[in-house]
Amino acid sequence: MKKLIMGIAMLVAYANSNAQFYLQGGLNLANITKTNDGHTEKNNMLASFNAGFMGRFGLSKTVDLESGLLLTGHGSKAESYFNGGADYIKSTFNPLYVELPLNLVLSIPMEKNTGVFFNAGPYIAVGVGGKSKTDSKFGPLTSSSNSSIKFSNDDPFTSQQEDAAYNKLKRFDYGINAGGGFRFEHLILKVNYGMGLAKINSTESNNSVNEKNKYRTLSFSVGIPLN
């Protein structure tokens, strides 16, 4: 046991000595799944953002462990038209989450402190805010409403429904990230795809019954190294 603890401590110390920290910001193209098999048909991507602080902890010359905290936007735009397009319902919701990713990064070094990398790993997130908007038109009648997104405290890993309501989202989300990019001496360019595994509506407790109502988010980000 002592040898195991010493080994872990040495690995952590080595990783910290080879750590690289950077600020990250970029564009999110967010959507949610609509079909049983996990497609986003009849929904439109919503432009949002990601921003935060990340760090890479070198395990070897080509392998890093990456983590940090990101404020990231999810959501979707849904539009339904009636009477040949004369009437409609347009709904947009853009929840914000604080996300903690944990990625394994594989780097392929190139010339002059540049390289290509690939990353994959899980994430967990907690909802902290956001807005929703609905516009509708039926004949001469139009309406528009805006509201702040509410979150329930439902545990995503249980089959029970805590504090469930139709006008709320689950506060906790989790899923898998996968992506890649280019590393330059003073710049990091990243593309990432986030696949949520938890149903987002607070009334839905069984995450495996189908693949509806789960986040799908494509991100394009820029990282600025701090050291």
CSV table of C-alpha atoms in Angstrom, one decimal:
chain,number,residue,atom,x,y,z
A,1,MET,CA,0.0,0.0,0.0
A,2,LYS,CA,2.8,2.4,0.9
A,3,LYS,CA,4.5,1.7,-2.5
A,4,LEU,CA,1.2,2.4,-4.3
A,5,ILE,CA,0.7,5.7,-2.5
A,6,MET,CA,4.3,6.7,-3.1
A,7,GLY,CA,3.9,5.8,-6.8
A,8,ILE,CA,0.7,7.9,-7.1
A,9,ALA,CA,2.4,10.8,-5.4
A,10,MET,CA,5.4,10.6,-7.7
A,11,LEU,CA,3.1,10.6,-10.7
A,12,VAL,CA,1.2,13.6,-9.5
A,13,ALA,CA,4.4,15.5,-8.8
A,14,TYR,CA,5.7,14.6,-12.2
A,15,ALA,CA,2.5,15.7,-13.9
A,16,ASN,CA,2.5,19.1,-12.0
A,17,SER,CA,6.1,19.8,-13.0
A,18,ASN,CA,5.0,19.3,-16.7
A,19,ALA,CA,1.7,21.2,-16.4
A,20,GLN,CA,0.5,23.7,-19.0
A,21,PHE,CA,-2.4,26.0,-18.1
A,22,TYR,CA,-4.4,28.0,-20.6
A,23,LEU,CA,-7.5,30.2,-21.0
A,24,GLN,CA,-10.1,28.8,-23.4
A,25,GLY,CA,-13.0,30.5,-25.2
A,26,GLY,CA,-15.0,29.7,-28.3
A,27,LEU,CA,-18.2,29.0,-30.1
A,28,ASN,CA,-20.7,26.2,-29.3
A,29,LEU,CA,-23.2,24.9,-31.8
A,30,ALA,CA,-25.7,23.2,-29.5
A,31,ASN,CA,-28.6,20.9,-30.1
A,32,ILE,CA,-30.6,18.1,-28.4
A,33,THR,CA,-31.5,14.7,-29.6
A,34,LYS,CA,-35.1,14.3,-30.9
A,35,THR,CA,-35.4,10.7,-32.0
A,36,ASN,CA,-35.3,7.4,-30.2
A,37,ASP,CA,-31.9,6.5,-31.7
A,38,GLY,CA,-30.2,9.8,-30.9
A,39,HIS,CA,-30.6,12.0,-33.9
A,40,THR,CA,-31.4,15.7,-33.8
A,41,GLU,CA,-34.0,15.8,-36.6
A,42,LYS,CA,-36.4,18.8,-36.7
A,43,ASN,CA,-34.3,20.8,-34.3
A,44,ASN,CA,-31.9,23.6,-35.3
A,45,MET,CA,-28.5,24.2,-33.8
A,46,LEU,CA,-28.2,27.1,-31.3
A,47,ALA,CA,-25.1,29.3,-31.3
A,48,SER,CA,-23.7,29.6,-27.7
A,49,PHE,CA,-20.2,29.8,-26.2
A,50,ASN,CA,-17.7,28.2,-24.0
A,51,ALA,CA,-15.1,29.9,-21.7
A,52,GLY,CA,-12.9,28.9,-18.9
A,53,PHE,CA,-9.6,27.8,-17.4
A,54,MET,CA,-7.9,24.5,-18.5
A,55,GLY,CA,-4.8,22.6,-17.7
A,56,ARG,CA,-2.8,19.8,-19.2
A,57,PHE,CA,-0.7,17.6,-17.0
A,58,GLY,CA,2.1,15.8,-18.8
A,59,LEU,CA,2.2,12.1,-18.2
A,60,SER,CA,4.8,11.6,-21.0
A,61,LYS,CA,6.1,13.4,-24.1
A,62,THR,CA,2.9,12.4,-26.0
A,63,VAL,CA,0.2,11.8,-23.4
A,64,ASP,CA,-1.4,14.4,-21.2
A,65,LEU,CA,-4.3,14.4,-18.7
A,66,GLU,CA,-6.5,17.5,-19.2
A,67,SER,CA,-9.0,19.0,-16.9
A,68,GLY,CA,-10.4,22.4,-15.8
A,69,LEU,CA,-13.6,24.4,-15.4
A,70,LEU,CA,-15.7,25.7,-18.3
A,71,LEU,CA,-18.8,27.9,-18.5
A,72,THR,CA,-20.6,26.3,-21.5
A,73,GLY,CA,-23.9,26.8,-23.2
A,74,HIS,CA,-26.2,24.0,-24.4
A,75,GLY,CA,-29.7,24.0,-25.8
A,76,SER,CA,-31.5,24.1,-29.1
A,77,LYS,CA,-33.9,25.9,-31.4
A,78,ALA,CA,-37.2,24.3,-32.5
A,79,GLU,CA,-39.5,25.6,-35.1
A,80,SER,CA,-43.0,24.3,-36.1
A,81,TYR,CA,-45.0,25.8,-39.0
A,82,PHE,CA,-48.7,25.4,-39.8
A,83,ASN,CA,-51.1,26.5,-42.5
A,84,GLY,CA,-48.5,26.5,-45.3
A,85,GLY,CA,-46.0,28.4,-43.1
A,86,ALA,CA,-48.3,31.3,-42.2
A,87,ASP,CA,-48.5,30.2,-38.5
A,88,TYR,CA,-45.7,29.0,-36.3
A,89,ILE,CA,-44.3,28.2,-32.9
A,90,LYS,CA,-40.6,29.0,-32.4
A,91,SER,CA,-38.9,27.9,-29.2
A,92,THR,CA,-35.3,28.6,-28.1
A,93,PHE,CA,-33.6,27.5,-24.8
A,94,ASN,CA,-30.0,28.2,-23.9
A,95,PRO,CA,-29.1,26.7,-20.5
A,96,LEU,CA,-25.6,27.5,-19.0
A,97,TYR,CA,-23.6,24.9,-17.2
A,98,VAL,CA,-20.3,24.8,-15.3
A,99,GLU,CA,-18.5,21.8,-16.7
A,100,LEU,CA,-15.6,19.7,-15.4
A,101,PRO,CA,-14.0,17.6,-18.2
A,102,LEU,CA,-11.4,15.0,-17.7
A,103,ASN,CA,-9.7,14.1,-21.0
A,104,LEU,CA,-6.8,11.9,-22.0
A,105,VAL,CA,-4.8,13.8,-24.7
A,106,LEU,CA,-2.6,12.1,-27.3
A,107,SER,CA,-0.2,14.5,-29.0
A,108,ILE,CA,1.8,14.0,-32.2
A,109,PRO,CA,4.7,16.5,-32.2
A,110,MET,CA,5.6,18.4,-35.3
A,111,GLU,CA,8.3,21.0,-36.1
A,112,LYS,CA,9.0,24.2,-34.1
A,113,ASN,CA,7.0,23.5,-30.9
A,114,THR,CA,3.8,22.6,-32.9
A,115,GLY,CA,1.7,19.4,-33.0
A,116,VAL,CA,-1.5,17.7,-33.6
A,117,PHE,CA,-3.5,16.2,-30.7
A,118,PHE,CA,-6.6,14.1,-30.1
A,119,ASN,CA,-8.6,14.1,-26.8
A,120,ALA,CA,-11.4,12.0,-25.3
A,121,GLY,CA,-12.9,11.5,-21.9
A,122,PRO,CA,-15.9,12.0,-19.6
A,123,TYR,CA,-17.4,15.2,-18.2
A,124,ILE,CA,-19.8,16.2,-15.5
A,125,ALA,CA,-21.7,19.5,-15.3
A,126,VAL,CA,-24.1,21.5,-13.1
A,127,GLY,CA,-26.7,24.0,-14.4
A,128,VAL,CA,-26.3,27.6,-13.2
A,129,GLY,CA,-28.6,29.7,-15.4
A,130,GLY,CA,-29.8,30.5,-18.9
A,131,LYS,CA,-32.8,31.8,-20.8
A,132,SER,CA,-35.7,30.4,-22.8
A,133,LYS,CA,-37.9,32.2,-25.4
A,134,THR,CA,-41.1,31.2,-27.3
A,135,ASP,CA,-42.6,33.1,-30.2
A,136,SER,CA,-45.9,32.0,-31.7
A,137,LYS,CA,-48.4,33.2,-34.4
A,138,PHE,CA,-51.8,31.8,-35.1
A,139,GLY,CA,-53.8,33.9,-37.6
A,140,PRO,CA,-53.8,37.5,-36.4
A,141,LEU,CA,-52.7,36.5,-32.8
A,142,THR,CA,-49.0,36.7,-31.9
A,143,SER,CA,-47.3,36.2,-28.6
A,144,SER,CA,-43.8,36.2,-27.2
A,145,SER,CA,-42.5,35.1,-23.8
A,146,ASN,CA,-39.1,35.0,-22.1
A,147,SER,CA,-38.2,33.3,-18.9
A,148,SER,CA,-35.2,32.2,-16.9
A,149,ILE,CA,-34.4,28.5,-16.9
A,150,LYS,CA,-35.1,26.7,-13.7
A,151,PHE,CA,-33.2,23.6,-12.6
A,152,SER,CA,-34.3,20.7,-10.4
A,153,ASN,CA,-32.0,18.9,-8.0
A,154,ASP,CA,-32.7,15.5,-9.6
A,155,ASP,CA,-29.9,12.9,-9.2
A,156,PRO,CA,-29.1,11.8,-12.8
A,157,PHE,CA,-27.8,8.4,-11.6
A,158,THR,CA,-31.0,7.3,-9.8
A,159,SER,CA,-34.3,6.0,-11.1
A,160,GLN,CA,-36.3,8.3,-8.8
A,161,GLN,CA,-37.4,11.8,-9.7
A,162,GLU,CA,-36.5,14.4,-7.1
A,163,ASP,CA,-38.1,17.9,-7.5
A,164,ALA,CA,-39.4,17.1,-11.0
A,165,ALA,CA,-41.5,19.6,-13.0
A,166,TYR,CA,-42.2,20.1,-16.7
A,167,ASN,CA,-40.8,23.6,-16.7
A,168,LYS,CA,-37.4,22.6,-15.3
A,169,LEU,CA,-34.3,21.0,-16.5
A,170,LYS,CA,-32.1,18.6,-14.6
A,171,ARG,CA,-29.4,20.5,-12.7
A,172,PHE,CA,-26.8,17.8,-13.3
A,173,ASP,CA,-25.6,16.5,-16.6
A,174,TYR,CA,-22.8,14.1,-17.6
A,175,GLY,CA,-21.5,12.7,-20.9
A,176,ILE,CA,-18.5,12.1,-23.1
A,177,ASN,CA,-16.2,14.5,-24.9
A,178,ALA,CA,-14.1,13.7,-28.0
A,179,GLY,CA,-12.1,15.9,-30.3
A,180,GLY,CA,-8.8,17.2,-31.4
A,181,GLY,CA,-6.8,20.1,-32.7
A,182,PHE,CA,-3.5,21.9,-33.3
A,183,ARG,CA,-1.0,23.1,-30.7
A,184,PHE,CA,1.3,26.0,-31.6
A,185,GLU,CA,3.8,27.7,-29.3
A,186,HIS,CA,1.4,30.4,-28.2
A,187,LEU,CA,-1.9,29.1,-29.4
A,188,ILE,CA,-4.2,26.1,-29.1
A,189,LEU,CA,-7.0,25.4,-31.6
A,190,LYS,CA,-9.6,22.8,-30.6
A,191,VAL,CA,-12.6,21.1,-32.0
A,192,ASN,CA,-14.8,19.1,-29.5
A,193,TYR,CA,-18.0,17.1,-29.7
A,194,GLY,CA,-19.9,16.7,-26.4
A,195,MET,CA,-22.4,13.8,-26.2
A,196,GLY,CA,-24.7,14.0,-23.2
A,197,LEU,CA,-25.7,10.7,-21.6
A,198,ALA,CA,-28.4,12.1,-19.2
A,199,LYS,CA,-31.9,13.1,-20.2
A,200,ILE,CA,-32.2,16.8,-19.6
A,201,ASN,CA,-35.9,17.1,-18.6
A,202,SER,CA,-36.6,16.8,-14.9
A,203,THR,CA,-39.6,14.5,-15.4
A,204,GLU,CA,-37.5,11.9,-17.2
A,205,SER,CA,-35.6,9.5,-15.0
A,206,ASN,CA,-34.6,6.5,-17.2
A,207,ASN,CA,-31.6,7.5,-19.3
A,208,SER,CA,-31.5,4.2,-21.2
A,209,VAL,CA,-35.1,3.9,-22.3
A,210,ASN,CA,-34.2,5.8,-25.5
A,211,GLU,CA,-31.8,8.5,-26.7
A,212,LYS,CA,-34.3,11.5,-26.8
A,213,ASN,CA,-33.6,14.8,-25.0
A,214,LYS,CA,-29.9,14.5,-24.5
A,215,TYR,CA,-27.4,17.2,-25.3
A,216,ARG,CA,-25.3,17.2,-28.4
A,217,THR,CA,-22.8,20.1,-28.7
A,218,LEU,CA,-20.1,20.9,-31.2
A,219,SER,CA,-17.5,23.3,-30.0
A,220,PHE,CA,-14.7,25.4,-31.7
A,221,SER,CA,-12.3,26.9,-29.2
A,222,VAL,CA,-9.1,28.9,-28.9
A,223,GLY,CA,-6.7,28.4,-26.0
A,224,ILE,CA,-4.1,30.9,-24.9
A,225,PRO,CA,-1.3,29.3,-22.8
A,226,LEU,CA,-0.4,31.0,-19.6
A,227,ASN,CA,3.0,29.4,-19.1
